PDB file of C-alpha atoms in Angstrom:
ATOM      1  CA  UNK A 240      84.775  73.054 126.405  1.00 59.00           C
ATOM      2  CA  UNK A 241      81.810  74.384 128.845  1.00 58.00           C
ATOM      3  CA  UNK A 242      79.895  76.894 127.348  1.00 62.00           C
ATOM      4  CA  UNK A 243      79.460  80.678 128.907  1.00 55.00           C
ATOM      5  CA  UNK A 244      76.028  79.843 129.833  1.00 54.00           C
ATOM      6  CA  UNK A 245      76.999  75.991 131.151  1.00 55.00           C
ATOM      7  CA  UNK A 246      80.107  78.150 133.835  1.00 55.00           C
ATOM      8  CA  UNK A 247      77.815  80.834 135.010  1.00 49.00           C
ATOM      9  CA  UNK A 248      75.132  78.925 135.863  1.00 50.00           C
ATOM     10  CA  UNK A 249      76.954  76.144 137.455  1.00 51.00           C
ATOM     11  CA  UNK A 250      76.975  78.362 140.312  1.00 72.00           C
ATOM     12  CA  UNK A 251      73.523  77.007 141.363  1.00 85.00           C
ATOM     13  CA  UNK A 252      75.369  73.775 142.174  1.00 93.00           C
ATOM     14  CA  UNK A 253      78.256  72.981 144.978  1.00 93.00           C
ATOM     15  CA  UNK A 254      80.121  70.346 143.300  1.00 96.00           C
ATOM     16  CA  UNK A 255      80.185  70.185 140.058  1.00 95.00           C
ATOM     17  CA  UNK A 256      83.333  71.378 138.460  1.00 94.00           C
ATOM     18  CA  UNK A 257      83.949  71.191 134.348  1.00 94.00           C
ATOM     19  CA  UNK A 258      87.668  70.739 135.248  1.00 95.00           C
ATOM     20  CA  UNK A 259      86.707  67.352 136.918  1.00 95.00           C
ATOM     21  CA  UNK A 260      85.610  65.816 133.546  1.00 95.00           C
ATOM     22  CA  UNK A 261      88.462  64.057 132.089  1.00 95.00           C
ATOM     23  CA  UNK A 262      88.582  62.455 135.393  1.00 96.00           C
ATOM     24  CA  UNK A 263      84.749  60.670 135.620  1.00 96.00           C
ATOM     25  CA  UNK A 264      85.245  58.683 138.573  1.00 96.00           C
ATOM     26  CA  UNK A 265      85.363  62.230 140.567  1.00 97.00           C
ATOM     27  CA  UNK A 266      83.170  63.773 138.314  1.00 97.00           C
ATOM     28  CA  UNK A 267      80.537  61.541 138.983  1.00 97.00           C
ATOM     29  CA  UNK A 268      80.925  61.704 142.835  1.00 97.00           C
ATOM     30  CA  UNK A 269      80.665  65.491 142.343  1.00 97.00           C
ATOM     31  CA  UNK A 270      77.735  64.733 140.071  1.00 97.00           C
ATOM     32  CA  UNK A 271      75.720  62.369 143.492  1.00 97.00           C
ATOM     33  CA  UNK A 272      76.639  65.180 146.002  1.00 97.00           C
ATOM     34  CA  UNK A 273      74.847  67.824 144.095  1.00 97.00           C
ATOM     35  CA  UNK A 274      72.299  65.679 143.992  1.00 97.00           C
ATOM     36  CA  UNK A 275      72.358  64.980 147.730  1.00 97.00           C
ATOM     37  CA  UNK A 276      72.215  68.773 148.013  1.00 97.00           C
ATOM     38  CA  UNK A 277      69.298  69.048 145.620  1.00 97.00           C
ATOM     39  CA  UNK A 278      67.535  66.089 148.016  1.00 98.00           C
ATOM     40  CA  UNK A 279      68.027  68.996 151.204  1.00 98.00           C
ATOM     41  CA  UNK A 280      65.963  71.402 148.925  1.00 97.00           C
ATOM     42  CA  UNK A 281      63.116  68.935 148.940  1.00 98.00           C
ATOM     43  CA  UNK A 282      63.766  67.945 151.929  1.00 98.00           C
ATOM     44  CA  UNK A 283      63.211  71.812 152.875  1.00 98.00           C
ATOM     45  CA  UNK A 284      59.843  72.103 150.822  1.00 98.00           C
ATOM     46  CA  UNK A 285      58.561  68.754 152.612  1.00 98.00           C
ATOM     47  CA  UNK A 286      59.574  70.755 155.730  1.00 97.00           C
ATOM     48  CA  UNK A 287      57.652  73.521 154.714  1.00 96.00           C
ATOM     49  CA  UNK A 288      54.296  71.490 153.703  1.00 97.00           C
ATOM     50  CA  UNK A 289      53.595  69.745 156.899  1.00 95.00           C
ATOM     51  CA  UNK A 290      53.995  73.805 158.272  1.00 93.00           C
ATOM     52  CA  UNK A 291      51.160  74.381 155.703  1.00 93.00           C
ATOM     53  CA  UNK A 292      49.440  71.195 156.703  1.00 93.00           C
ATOM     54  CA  UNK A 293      49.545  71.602 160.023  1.00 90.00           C
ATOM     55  CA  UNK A 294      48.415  75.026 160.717  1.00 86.00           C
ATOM     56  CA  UNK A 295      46.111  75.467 157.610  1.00 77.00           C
ATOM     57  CA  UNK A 296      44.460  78.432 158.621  1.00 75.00           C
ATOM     58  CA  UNK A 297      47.578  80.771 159.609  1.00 80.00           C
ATOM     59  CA  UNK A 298      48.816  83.113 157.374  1.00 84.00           C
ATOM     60  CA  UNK A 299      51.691  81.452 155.776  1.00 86.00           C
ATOM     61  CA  UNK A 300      52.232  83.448 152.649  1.00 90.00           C
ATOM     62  CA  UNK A 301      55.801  83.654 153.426  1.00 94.00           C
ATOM     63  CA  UNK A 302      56.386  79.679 153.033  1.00 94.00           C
ATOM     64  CA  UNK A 303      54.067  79.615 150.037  1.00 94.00           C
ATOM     65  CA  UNK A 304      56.279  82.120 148.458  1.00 95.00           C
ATOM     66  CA  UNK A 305      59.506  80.415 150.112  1.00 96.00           C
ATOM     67  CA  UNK A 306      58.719  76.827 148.383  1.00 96.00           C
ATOM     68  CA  UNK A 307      57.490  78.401 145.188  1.00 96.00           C
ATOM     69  CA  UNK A 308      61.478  80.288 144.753  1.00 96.00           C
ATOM     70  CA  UNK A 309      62.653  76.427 146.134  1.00 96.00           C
ATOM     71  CA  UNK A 310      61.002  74.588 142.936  1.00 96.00           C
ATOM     72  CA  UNK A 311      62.193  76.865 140.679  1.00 96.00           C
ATOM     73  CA  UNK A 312      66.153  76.478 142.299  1.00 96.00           C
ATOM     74  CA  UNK A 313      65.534  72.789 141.675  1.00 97.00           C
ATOM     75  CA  UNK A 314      64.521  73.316 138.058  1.00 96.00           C
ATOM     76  CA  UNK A 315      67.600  75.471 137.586  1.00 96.00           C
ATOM     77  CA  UNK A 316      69.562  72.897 139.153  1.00 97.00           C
ATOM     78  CA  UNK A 317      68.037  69.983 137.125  1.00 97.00           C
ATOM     79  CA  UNK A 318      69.070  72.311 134.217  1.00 96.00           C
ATOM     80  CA  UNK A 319      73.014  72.272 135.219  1.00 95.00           C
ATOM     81  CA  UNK A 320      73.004  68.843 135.819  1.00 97.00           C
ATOM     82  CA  UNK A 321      71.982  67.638 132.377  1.00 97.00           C
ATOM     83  CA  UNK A 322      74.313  69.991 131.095  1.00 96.00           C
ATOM     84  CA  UNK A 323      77.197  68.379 133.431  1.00 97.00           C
ATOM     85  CA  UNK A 324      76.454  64.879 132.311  1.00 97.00           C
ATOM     86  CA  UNK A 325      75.848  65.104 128.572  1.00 97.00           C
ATOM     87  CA  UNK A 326      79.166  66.796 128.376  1.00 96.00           C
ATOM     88  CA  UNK A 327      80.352  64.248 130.707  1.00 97.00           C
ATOM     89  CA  UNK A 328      79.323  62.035 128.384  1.00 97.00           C
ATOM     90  CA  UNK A 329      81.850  62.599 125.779  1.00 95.00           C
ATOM     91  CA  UNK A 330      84.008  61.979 127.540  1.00 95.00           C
ATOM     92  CA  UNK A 331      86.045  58.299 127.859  1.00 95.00           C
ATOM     93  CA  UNK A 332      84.044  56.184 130.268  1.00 97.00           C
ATOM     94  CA  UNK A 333      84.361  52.891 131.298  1.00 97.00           C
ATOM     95  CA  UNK A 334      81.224  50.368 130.961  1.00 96.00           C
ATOM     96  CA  UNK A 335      80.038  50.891 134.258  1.00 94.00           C
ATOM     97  CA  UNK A 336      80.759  54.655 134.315  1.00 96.00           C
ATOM     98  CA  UNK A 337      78.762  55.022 131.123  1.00 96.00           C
ATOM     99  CA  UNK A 338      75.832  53.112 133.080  1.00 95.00           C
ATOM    100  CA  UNK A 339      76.444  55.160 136.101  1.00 95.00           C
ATOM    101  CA  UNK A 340      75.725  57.896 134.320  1.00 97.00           C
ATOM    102  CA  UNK A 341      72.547  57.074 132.504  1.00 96.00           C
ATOM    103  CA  UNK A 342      71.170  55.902 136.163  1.00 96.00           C
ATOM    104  CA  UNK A 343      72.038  59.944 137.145  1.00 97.00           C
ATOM    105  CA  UNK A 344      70.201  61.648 134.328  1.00 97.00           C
ATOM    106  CA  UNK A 345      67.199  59.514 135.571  1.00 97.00           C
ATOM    107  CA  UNK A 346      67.584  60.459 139.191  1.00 97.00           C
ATOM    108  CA  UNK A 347      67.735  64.319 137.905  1.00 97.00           C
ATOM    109  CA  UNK A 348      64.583  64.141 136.426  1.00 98.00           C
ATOM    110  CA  UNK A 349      63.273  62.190 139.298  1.00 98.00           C
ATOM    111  CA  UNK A 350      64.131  64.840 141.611  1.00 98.00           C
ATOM    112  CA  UNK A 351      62.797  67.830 138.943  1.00 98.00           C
ATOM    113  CA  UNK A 352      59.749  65.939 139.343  1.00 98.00           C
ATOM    114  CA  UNK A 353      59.464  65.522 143.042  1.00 98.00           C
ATOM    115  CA  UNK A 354      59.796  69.337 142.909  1.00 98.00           C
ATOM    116  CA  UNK A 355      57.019  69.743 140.651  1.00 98.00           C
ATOM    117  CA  UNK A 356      54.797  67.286 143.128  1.00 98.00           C
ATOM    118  CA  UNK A 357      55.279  69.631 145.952  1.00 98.00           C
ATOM    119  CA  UNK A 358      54.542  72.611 144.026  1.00 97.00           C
ATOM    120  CA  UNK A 359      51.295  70.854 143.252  1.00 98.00           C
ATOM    121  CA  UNK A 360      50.441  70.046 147.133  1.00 97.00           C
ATOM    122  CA  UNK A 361      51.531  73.713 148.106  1.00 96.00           C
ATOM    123  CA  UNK A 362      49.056  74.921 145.541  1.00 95.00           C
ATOM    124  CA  UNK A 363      46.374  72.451 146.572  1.00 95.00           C
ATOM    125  CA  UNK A 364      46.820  73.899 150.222  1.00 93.00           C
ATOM    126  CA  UNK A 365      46.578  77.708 149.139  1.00 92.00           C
ATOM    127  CA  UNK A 366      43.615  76.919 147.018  1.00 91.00           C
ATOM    128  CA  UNK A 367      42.106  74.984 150.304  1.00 88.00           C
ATOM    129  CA  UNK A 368      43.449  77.787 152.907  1.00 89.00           C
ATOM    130  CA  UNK A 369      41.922  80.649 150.335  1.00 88.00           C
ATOM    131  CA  UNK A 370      38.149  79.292 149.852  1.00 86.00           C
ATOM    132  CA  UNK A 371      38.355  78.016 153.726  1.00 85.00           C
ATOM    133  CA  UNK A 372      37.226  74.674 153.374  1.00 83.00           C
ATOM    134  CA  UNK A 373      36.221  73.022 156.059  1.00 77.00           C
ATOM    135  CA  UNK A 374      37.903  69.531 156.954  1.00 73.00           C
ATOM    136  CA  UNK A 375      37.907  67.404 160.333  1.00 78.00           C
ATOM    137  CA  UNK A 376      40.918  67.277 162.214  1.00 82.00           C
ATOM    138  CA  UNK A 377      41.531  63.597 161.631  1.00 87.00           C
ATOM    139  CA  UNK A 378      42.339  64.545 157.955  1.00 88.00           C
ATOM    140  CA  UNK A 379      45.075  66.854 158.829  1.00 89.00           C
ATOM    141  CA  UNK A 380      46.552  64.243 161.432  1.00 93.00           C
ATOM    142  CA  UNK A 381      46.347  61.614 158.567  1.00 94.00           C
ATOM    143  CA  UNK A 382      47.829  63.921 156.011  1.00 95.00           C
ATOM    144  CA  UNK A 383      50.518  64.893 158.232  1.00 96.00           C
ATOM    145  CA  UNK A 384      51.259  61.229 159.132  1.00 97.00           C
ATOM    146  CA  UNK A 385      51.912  60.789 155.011  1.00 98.00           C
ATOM    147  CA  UNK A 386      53.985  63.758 154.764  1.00 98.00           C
ATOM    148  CA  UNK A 387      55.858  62.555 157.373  1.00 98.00           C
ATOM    149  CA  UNK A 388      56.390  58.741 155.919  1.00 98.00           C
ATOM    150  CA  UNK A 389      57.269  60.208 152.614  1.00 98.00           C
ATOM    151  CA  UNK A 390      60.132  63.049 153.782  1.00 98.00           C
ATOM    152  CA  UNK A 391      61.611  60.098 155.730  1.00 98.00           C
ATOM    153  CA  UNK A 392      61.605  58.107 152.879  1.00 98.00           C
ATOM    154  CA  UNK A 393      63.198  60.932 150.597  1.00 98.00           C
ATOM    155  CA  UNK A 394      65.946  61.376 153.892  1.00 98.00           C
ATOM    156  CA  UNK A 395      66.336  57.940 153.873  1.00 98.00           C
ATOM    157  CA  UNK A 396      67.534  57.729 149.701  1.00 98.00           C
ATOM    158  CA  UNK A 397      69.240  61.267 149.946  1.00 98.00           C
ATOM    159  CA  UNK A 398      71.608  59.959 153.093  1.00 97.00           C
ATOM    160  CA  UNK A 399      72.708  56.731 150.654  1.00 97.00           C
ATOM    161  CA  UNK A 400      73.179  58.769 147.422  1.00 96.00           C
ATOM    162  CA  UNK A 401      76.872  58.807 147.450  1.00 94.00           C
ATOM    163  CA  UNK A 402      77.051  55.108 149.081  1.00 87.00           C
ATOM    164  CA  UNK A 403      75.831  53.222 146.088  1.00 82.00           C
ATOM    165  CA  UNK A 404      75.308  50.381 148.476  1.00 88.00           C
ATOM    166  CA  UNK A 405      72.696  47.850 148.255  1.00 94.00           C
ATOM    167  CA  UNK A 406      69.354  49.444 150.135  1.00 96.00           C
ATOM    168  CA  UNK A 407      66.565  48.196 147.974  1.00 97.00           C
ATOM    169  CA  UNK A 408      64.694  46.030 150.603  1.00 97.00           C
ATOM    170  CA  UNK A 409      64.544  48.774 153.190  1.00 97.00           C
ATOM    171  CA  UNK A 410      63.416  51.325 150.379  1.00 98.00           C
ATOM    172  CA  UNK A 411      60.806  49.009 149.317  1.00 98.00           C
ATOM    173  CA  UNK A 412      59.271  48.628 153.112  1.00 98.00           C
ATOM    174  CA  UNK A 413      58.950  52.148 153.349  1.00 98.00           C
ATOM    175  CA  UNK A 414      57.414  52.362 150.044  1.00 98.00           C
ATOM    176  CA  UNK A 415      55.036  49.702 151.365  1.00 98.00           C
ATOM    177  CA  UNK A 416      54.135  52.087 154.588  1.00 97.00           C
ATOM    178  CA  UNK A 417      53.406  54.863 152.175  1.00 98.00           C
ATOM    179  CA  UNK A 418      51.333  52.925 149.564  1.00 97.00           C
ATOM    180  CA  UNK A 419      49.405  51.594 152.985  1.00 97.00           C
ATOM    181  CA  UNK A 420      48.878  55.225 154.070  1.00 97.00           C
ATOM    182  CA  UNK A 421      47.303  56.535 150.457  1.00 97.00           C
ATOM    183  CA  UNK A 422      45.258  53.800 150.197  1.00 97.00           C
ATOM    184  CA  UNK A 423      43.743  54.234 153.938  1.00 96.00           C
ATOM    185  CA  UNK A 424      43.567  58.100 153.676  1.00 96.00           C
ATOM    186  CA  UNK A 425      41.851  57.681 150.596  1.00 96.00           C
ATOM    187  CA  UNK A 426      39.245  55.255 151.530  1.00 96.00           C
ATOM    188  CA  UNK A 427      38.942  57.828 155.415  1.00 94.00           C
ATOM    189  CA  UNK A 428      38.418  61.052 152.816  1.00 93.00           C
ATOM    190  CA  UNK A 429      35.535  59.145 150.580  1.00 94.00           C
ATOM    191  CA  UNK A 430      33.854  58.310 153.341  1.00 94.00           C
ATOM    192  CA  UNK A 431      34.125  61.701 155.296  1.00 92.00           C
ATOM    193  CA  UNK A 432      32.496  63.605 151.068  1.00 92.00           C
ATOM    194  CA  UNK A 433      29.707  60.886 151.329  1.00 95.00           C
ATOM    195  CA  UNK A 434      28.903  61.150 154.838  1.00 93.00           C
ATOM    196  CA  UNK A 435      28.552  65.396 154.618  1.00 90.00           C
ATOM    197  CA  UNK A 436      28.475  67.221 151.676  1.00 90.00           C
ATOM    198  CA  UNK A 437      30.406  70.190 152.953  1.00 88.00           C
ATOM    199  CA  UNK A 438      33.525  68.065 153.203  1.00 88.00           C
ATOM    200  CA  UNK A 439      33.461  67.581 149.684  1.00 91.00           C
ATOM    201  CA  UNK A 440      35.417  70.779 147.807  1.00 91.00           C
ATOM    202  CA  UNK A 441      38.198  69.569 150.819  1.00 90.00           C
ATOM    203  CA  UNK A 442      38.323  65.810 150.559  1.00 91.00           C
ATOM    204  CA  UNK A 443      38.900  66.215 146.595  1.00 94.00           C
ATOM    205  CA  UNK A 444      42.063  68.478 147.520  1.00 94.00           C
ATOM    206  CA  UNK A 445      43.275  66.176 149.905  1.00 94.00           C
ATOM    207  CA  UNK A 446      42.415  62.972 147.391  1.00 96.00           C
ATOM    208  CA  UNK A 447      44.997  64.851 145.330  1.00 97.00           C
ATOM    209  CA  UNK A 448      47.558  65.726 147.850  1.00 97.00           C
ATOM    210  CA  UNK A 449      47.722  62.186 148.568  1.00 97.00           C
ATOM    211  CA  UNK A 450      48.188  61.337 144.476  1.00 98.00           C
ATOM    212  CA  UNK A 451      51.111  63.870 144.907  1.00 98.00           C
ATOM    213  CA  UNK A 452      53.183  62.369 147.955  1.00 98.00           C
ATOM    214  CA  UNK A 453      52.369  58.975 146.235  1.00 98.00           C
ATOM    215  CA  UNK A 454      54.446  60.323 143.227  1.00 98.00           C
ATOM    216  CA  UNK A 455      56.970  61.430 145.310  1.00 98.00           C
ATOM    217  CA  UNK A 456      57.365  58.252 147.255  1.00 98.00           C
ATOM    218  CA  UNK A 457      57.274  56.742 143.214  1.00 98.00           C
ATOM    219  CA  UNK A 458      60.067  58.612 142.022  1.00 98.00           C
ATOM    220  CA  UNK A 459      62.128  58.214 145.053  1.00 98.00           C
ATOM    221  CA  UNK A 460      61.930  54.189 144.741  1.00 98.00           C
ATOM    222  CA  UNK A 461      63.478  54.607 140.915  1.00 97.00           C
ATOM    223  CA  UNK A 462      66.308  56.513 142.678  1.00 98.00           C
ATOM    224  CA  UNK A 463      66.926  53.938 145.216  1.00 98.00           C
ATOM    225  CA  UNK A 464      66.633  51.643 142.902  1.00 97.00           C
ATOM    226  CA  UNK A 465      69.775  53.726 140.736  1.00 95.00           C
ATOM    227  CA  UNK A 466      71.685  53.172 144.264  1.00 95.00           C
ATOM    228  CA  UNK A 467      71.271  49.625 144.721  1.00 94.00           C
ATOM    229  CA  UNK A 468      72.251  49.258 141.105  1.00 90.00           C
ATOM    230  CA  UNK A 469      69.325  48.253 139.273  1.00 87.00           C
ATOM    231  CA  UNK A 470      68.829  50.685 137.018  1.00 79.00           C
TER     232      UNK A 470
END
C-alpha cells in the first residue's frame, strides 16, 4: 500500500495513480506521460533562459524567481516518481516491463538533472546581469543559437516519450549540431578573453553556460536512447 506521504504528494504529478499498479502496462504509460509533463517544465525554464539571454540587461527578477520555483517542482516531481516505480516494482512484471522500468528511473534522474543544469545557467546569468559584464553582441546571438538547438532537442525527445519508437539516428544528428555549437562558441569566447581583457569575467560565464546546455543535450541523448530501446 502507498504511504500517506507517497498519496499526498502525488498531487505534483497528472498521471500517476497507485490504483494503476497491479496493472503495469498502464502504469507505466501513466509513468512516460508524467514524464512528458515534467519535459514541458523544462521546456518552460529553456523558455525562460533565452528571455534572460536575450535581454540581459532588463530587469527580469520575476523569471529568475519563476525558474528557480520550476526546478524545485521538478525535484518534487523526480521525488514522486521514484516513489511510483520502486513500488511499481514489486509488483509482477514481465521481462520487458521490468526493463522498461529500470530505463524510467534513469530518465527521472536525467530530467532532475537537466533541471539542475538550468538552475546553473539562470544563476550564471544573474551573476553576469548583477556585476554588468560587458560581452559583444555576437556572444548573445551565439548563445541564443545553442539554447535554441538544445530546447529543440529536449521538444524533440519529450514529443516521442510515450511512442517508444525507434528515433536514435535523428537524436544523434541533433546531438551532433549541439556538440558543433559548444565547440565553436567555445573556441569564439577564448578568443574574444584573449583579444580584451574586459571580456574576460563574461566569457568564463558563458564558457560555463555552454558546459551546462552541453549536459543537457547529454542527458537528453540517454533518454532517447531509453525510447529507442537501448537502454
Amino acid at each position: 500500500e502507498p504511504t500517506a506521504r507517497q498519496k499526498r504528494e502525488a498531487s505534483e504529478l497528472k498521471y500517476i495513480d497507485y490504483a494503476l499498479v497491479p496493472t503495469p502496462e498502464l502504469a507505466l504509460l501513466a509513468a512516460r506521460k508524467d514524464m512528458q509533463y515534467m519535459a514541458d517544465e523544462l521546456l518552460k525554464m529553456l523558455s525562460d533562459l533565452e528571455d534572460l539571454i536575450t535581454d540581459p540587461l532588463g530587469d527580469k527578477g520575476s523569471v529568475v524567481t519563476e525558474l528557480m520555483r520550476r526546478e524545485e517542482k521538478v525535484d518534487r516531481m523526480a521525488e514522486e516518481m521514484v516513489d511510483y516505480l520502486t513500488h511499481l516494482s514489486q509488483a509482477p512484471l514481465s521481462y520487458d516491463e521490468s526493463r522498461e522500468l529500470a530505463g524510467l528511473l534513469h530518465t527521472v534522474t536525467d530530467y532532475e538533472r537537466m533541471g539542475d543544469h538550468c538552475e546553473q545557467i539562470t544563476k550564471l546569468l544573474r551573476r553576469r546581469h548583477e556585476y554588468r559584464y560587458p560581452f559583444v553582441e555576437d556572444a548573445q546571438k551565439e548563445m541564443l543559437q545553442l539554447a535554441k538547438a538544445v530546447q529543440d532537442f529536449v521538444r524533440f525527445v519529450r514529443d516521442n516519450l510515450t511512442e517508444r519508437k525507434d528515433i536514435i539516428e535523428k537524436a544523434y544528428v541533433m546531438e551532433e549540431e549541439i556538440n558543433r555549437l559548444t565547440k565553436q562558441l567555445r573556441k569564439s569566447n577564448i578568443e574574444r578573453m584573449s583579444s580584451d581583457p574586459k571580456f574576460v569575467e563574461g566569457g568564463i560565464i558563458h564558457i560555463n553556460m555552454i558546459t551546462s546546455y552541453e549536459k543537457i543535450g547529454d542527458h537528453n541523448v540517454n533518454i532517447a536512447e531509453e525510447i529507442s530501446g537501448l537502454r
